[in-house]
Short mmCIF file of C-alpha atoms in Angstrom, two decimals:
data_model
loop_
_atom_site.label_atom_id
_atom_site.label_comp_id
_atom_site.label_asym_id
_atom_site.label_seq_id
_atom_site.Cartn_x
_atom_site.Cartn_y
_atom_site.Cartn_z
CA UNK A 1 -8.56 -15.25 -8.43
CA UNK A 2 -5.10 -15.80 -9.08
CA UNK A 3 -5.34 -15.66 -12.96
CA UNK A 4 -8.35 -13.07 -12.68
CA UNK A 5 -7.72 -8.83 -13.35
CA UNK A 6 -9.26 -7.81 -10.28
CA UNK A 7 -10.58 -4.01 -9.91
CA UNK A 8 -10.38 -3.20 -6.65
CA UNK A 9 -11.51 0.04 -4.66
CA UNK A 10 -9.01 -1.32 -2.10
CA UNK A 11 -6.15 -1.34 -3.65
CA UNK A 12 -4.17 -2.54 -0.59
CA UNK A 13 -0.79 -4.13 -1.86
CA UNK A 14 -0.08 -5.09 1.65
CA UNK A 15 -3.44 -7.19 1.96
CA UNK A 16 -3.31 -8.82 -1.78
CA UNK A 17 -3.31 -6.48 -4.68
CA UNK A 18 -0.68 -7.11 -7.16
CA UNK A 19 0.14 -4.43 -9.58
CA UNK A 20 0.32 -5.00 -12.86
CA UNK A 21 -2.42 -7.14 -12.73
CA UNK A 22 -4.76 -5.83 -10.45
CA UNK A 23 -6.58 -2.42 -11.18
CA UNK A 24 -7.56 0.17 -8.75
CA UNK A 25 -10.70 1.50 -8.87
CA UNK A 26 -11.79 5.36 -7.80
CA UNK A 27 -14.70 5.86 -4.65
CA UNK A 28 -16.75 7.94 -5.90
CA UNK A 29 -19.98 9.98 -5.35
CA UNK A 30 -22.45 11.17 -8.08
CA UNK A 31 -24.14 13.85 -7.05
CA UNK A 32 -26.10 14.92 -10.37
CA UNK A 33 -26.87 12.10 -13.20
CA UNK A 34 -27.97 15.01 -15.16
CA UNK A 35 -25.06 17.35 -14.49
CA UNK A 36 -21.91 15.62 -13.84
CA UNK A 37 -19.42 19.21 -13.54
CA UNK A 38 -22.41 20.82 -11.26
CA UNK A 39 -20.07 22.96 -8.56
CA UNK A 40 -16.74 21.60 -10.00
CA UNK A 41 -13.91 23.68 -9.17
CA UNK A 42 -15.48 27.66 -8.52
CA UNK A 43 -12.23 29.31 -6.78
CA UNK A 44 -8.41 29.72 -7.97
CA UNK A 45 -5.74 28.89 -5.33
CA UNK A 46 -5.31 32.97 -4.36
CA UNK A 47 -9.35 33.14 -3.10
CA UNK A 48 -8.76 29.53 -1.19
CA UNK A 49 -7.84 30.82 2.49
CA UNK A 50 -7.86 27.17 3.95
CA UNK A 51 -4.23 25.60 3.63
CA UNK A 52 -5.61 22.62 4.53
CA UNK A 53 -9.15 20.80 5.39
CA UNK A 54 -10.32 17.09 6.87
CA UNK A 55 -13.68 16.21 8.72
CA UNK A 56 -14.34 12.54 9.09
CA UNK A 57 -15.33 9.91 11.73
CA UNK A 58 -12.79 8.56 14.02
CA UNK A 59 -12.55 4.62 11.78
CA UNK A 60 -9.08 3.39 11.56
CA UNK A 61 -5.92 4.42 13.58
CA UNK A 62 -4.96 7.40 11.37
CA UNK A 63 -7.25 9.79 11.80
CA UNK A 64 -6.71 9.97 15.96
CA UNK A 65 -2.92 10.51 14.73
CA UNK A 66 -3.99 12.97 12.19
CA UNK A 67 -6.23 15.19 14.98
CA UNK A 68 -3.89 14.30 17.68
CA UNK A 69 -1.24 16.86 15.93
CA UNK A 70 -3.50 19.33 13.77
CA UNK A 71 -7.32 19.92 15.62
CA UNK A 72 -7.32 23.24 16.79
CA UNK A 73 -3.33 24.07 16.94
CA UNK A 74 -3.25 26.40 13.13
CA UNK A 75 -6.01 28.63 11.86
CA UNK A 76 -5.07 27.51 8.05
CA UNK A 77 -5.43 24.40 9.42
CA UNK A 78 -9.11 23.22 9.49
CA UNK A 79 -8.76 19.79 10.61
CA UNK A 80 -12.33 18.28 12.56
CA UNK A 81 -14.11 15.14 12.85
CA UNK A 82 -17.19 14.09 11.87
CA UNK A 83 -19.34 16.72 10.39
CA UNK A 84 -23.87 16.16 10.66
CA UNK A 85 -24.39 14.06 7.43
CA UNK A 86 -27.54 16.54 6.95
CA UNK A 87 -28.03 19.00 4.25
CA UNK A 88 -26.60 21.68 6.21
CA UNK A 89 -23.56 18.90 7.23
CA UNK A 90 -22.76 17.97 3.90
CA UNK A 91 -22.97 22.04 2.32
CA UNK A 92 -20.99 23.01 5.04
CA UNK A 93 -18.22 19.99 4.00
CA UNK A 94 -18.17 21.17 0.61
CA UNK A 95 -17.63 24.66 1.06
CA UNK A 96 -14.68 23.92 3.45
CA UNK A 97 -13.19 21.80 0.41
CA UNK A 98 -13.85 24.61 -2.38
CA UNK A 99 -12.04 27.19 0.33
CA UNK A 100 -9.51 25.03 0.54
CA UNK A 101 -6.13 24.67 -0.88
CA UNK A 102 -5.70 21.14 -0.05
CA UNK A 103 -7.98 18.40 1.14
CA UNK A 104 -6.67 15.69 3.40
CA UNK A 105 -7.34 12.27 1.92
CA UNK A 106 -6.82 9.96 5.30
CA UNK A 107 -7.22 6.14 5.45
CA UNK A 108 -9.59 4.78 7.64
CA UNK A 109 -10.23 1.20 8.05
CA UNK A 110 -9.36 0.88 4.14
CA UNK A 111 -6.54 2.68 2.11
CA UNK A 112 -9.24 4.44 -0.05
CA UNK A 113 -11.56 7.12 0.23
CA UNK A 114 -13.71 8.97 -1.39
CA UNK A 115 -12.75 12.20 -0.71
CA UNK A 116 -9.72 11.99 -3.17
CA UNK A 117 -12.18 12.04 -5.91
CA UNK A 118 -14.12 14.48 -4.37
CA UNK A 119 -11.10 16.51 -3.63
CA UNK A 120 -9.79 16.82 -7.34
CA UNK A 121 -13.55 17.77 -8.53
CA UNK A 122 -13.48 21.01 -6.06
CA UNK A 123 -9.81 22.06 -7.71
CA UNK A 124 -8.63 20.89 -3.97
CA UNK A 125 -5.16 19.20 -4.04
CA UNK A 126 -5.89 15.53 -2.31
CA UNK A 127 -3.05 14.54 -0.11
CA UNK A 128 -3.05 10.80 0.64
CA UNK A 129 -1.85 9.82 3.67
CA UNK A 130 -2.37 6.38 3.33
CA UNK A 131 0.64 3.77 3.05
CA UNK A 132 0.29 0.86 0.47
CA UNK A 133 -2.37 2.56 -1.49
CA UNK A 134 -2.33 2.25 -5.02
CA UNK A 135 -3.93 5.11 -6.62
CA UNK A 136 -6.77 4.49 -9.68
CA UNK A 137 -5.33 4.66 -13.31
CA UNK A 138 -2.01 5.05 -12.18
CA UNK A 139 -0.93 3.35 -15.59
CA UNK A 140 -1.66 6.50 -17.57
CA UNK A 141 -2.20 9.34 -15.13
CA UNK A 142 1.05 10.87 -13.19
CA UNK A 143 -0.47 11.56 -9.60
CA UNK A 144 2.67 13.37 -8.31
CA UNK A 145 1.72 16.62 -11.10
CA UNK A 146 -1.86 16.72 -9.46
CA UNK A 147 -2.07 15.25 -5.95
CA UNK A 148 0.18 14.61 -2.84
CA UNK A 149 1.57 11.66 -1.18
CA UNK A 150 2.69 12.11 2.52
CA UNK A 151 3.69 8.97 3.92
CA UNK A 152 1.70 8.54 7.42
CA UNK A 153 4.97 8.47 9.84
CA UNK A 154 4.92 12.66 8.79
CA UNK A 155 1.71 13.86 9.49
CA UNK A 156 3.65 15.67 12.64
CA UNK A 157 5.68 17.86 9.36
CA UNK A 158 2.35 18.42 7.45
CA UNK A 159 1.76 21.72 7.80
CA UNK A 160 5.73 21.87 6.49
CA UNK A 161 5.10 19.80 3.89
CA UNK A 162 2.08 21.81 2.47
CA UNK A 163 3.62 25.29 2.63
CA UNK A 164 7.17 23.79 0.36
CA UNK A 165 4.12 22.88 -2.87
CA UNK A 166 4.22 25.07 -5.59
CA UNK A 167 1.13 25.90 -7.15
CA UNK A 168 1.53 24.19 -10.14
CA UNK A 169 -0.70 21.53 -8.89
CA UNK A 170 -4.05 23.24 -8.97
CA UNK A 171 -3.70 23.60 -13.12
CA UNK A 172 -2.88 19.74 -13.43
CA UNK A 173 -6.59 19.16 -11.82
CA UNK A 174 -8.31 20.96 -13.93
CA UNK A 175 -6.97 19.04 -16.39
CA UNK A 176 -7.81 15.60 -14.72
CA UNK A 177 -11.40 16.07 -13.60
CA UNK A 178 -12.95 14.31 -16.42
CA UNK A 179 -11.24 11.11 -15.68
CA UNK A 180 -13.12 10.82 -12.98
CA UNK A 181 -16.86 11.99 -14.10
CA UNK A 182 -19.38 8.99 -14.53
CA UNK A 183 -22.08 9.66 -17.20
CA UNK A 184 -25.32 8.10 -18.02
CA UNK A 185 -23.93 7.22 -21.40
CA UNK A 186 -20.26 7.07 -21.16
CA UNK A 187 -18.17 9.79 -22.83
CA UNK A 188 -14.77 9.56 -24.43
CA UNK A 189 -12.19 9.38 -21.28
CA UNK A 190 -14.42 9.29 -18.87
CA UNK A 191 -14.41 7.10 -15.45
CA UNK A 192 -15.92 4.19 -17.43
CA UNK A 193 -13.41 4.42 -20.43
CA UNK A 194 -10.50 5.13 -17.82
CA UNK A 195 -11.64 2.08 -15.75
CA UNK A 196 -11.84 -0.18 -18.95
CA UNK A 197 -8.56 0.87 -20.29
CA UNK A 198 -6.51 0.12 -17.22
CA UNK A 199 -8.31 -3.42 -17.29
CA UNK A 200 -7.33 -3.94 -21.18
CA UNK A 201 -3.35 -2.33 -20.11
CA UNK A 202 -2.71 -4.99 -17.49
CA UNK A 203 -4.22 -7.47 -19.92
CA UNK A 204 -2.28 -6.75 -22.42
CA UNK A 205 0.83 -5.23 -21.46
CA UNK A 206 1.85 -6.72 -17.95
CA UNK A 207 0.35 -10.26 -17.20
CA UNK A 208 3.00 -12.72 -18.47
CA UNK A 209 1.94 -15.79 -19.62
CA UNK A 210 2.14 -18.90 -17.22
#
């Protein structure tokens, strides 16, 4: 392993990934083979009256932190725990992420989730709270135009932090989204590409030769 590229969905660097060598790879789900973009995006920021959305289970010592401060204490604030994973569950979860202005992308057991991918395909700005994550194609893509990082010793300011972010965000995603699409036969930039290419950058560019 030590002269391997790994690609990693946990792309812990406190528990063993090594950057510049190592490449992080996105959670995602696929909801449509067929139709990739099905319910991407839908509202602009000024129809989004949510400031801010999580629902998750209880895994992990964040997330008791993260309702301790924010369940029930702001009406922009929709922050819950686990939804019903039923139809009704999971519709209801994605309409609170399309109404939403940002989604909260909390670490549970792992530094990744899935809802950060999930997050930029519903034009929802992710904000990871999740310390020594390293964040997928970070080699070409610049995460601080489209996405939030809120180290997890300030989820007591995030309400704060949320209301100083200018807008600008929400046309960076747009731009982004297919980065993060996977296709029955891969397209140009794509998830696969994207994965590939930060495999062939550490090979290339940042392993030094022993």
């Amino acid at each position: 392993m030590q002269n391997c590229i790994r690609s990693l969905c946990n792309a812990n660097v406190a528990h063993g990934f090594k950057i510049g060598k190592d490449t992080s790879l996105p959670v995602t789900y696929v909801h449509s083979m067929m139709d990739p973009v099905r319910g991407i995006g839908e509202k602009p920021p000024s129809e989004k009256p949510i400031l801010a959305f999580f629902a998750g289970s209880m895994h992990g010592y964040l997330r008791e932190i993260l309702l301790k401060y924010w369940e029930n204490k702001e009406p922009d604030m929709r922050i819950f725990g686990p939804m019903p994973r039923d139809m009704e569950g999971k519709r209801t979860y994605r309409e609170y992420m399309k109404n939403s202005k940002y989604c909260i992308c909390a670490r549970g057991y792992e530094v990744h989730t899935p809802r950060i991918v999930e997050a930029i395909m519903f034009e929802c700005v992710p904000v990871i709270i999740s310390d020594n994550y390293v964040p997928p194609f970070f080699e070409v893509l610049k995460w601080e135009e489209f996405s939030l990082f809120v180290q997890e010793k300030d989820i007591p300011h995030l309400r704060n932090i949320l209301l100083s972010v200018p807008e600008e965000k929400y046309l960076a995603l747009q731009r982004v989204q297919k980065h993060f699409l996977w296709h029955t036969k891969p397209l140009k930039y794509d998830l696969f590409h994207m994965t590939l290419h930060s495999i062939w950058y550490n090979r290339v560019f940042q392993i030094k030769p022993r």
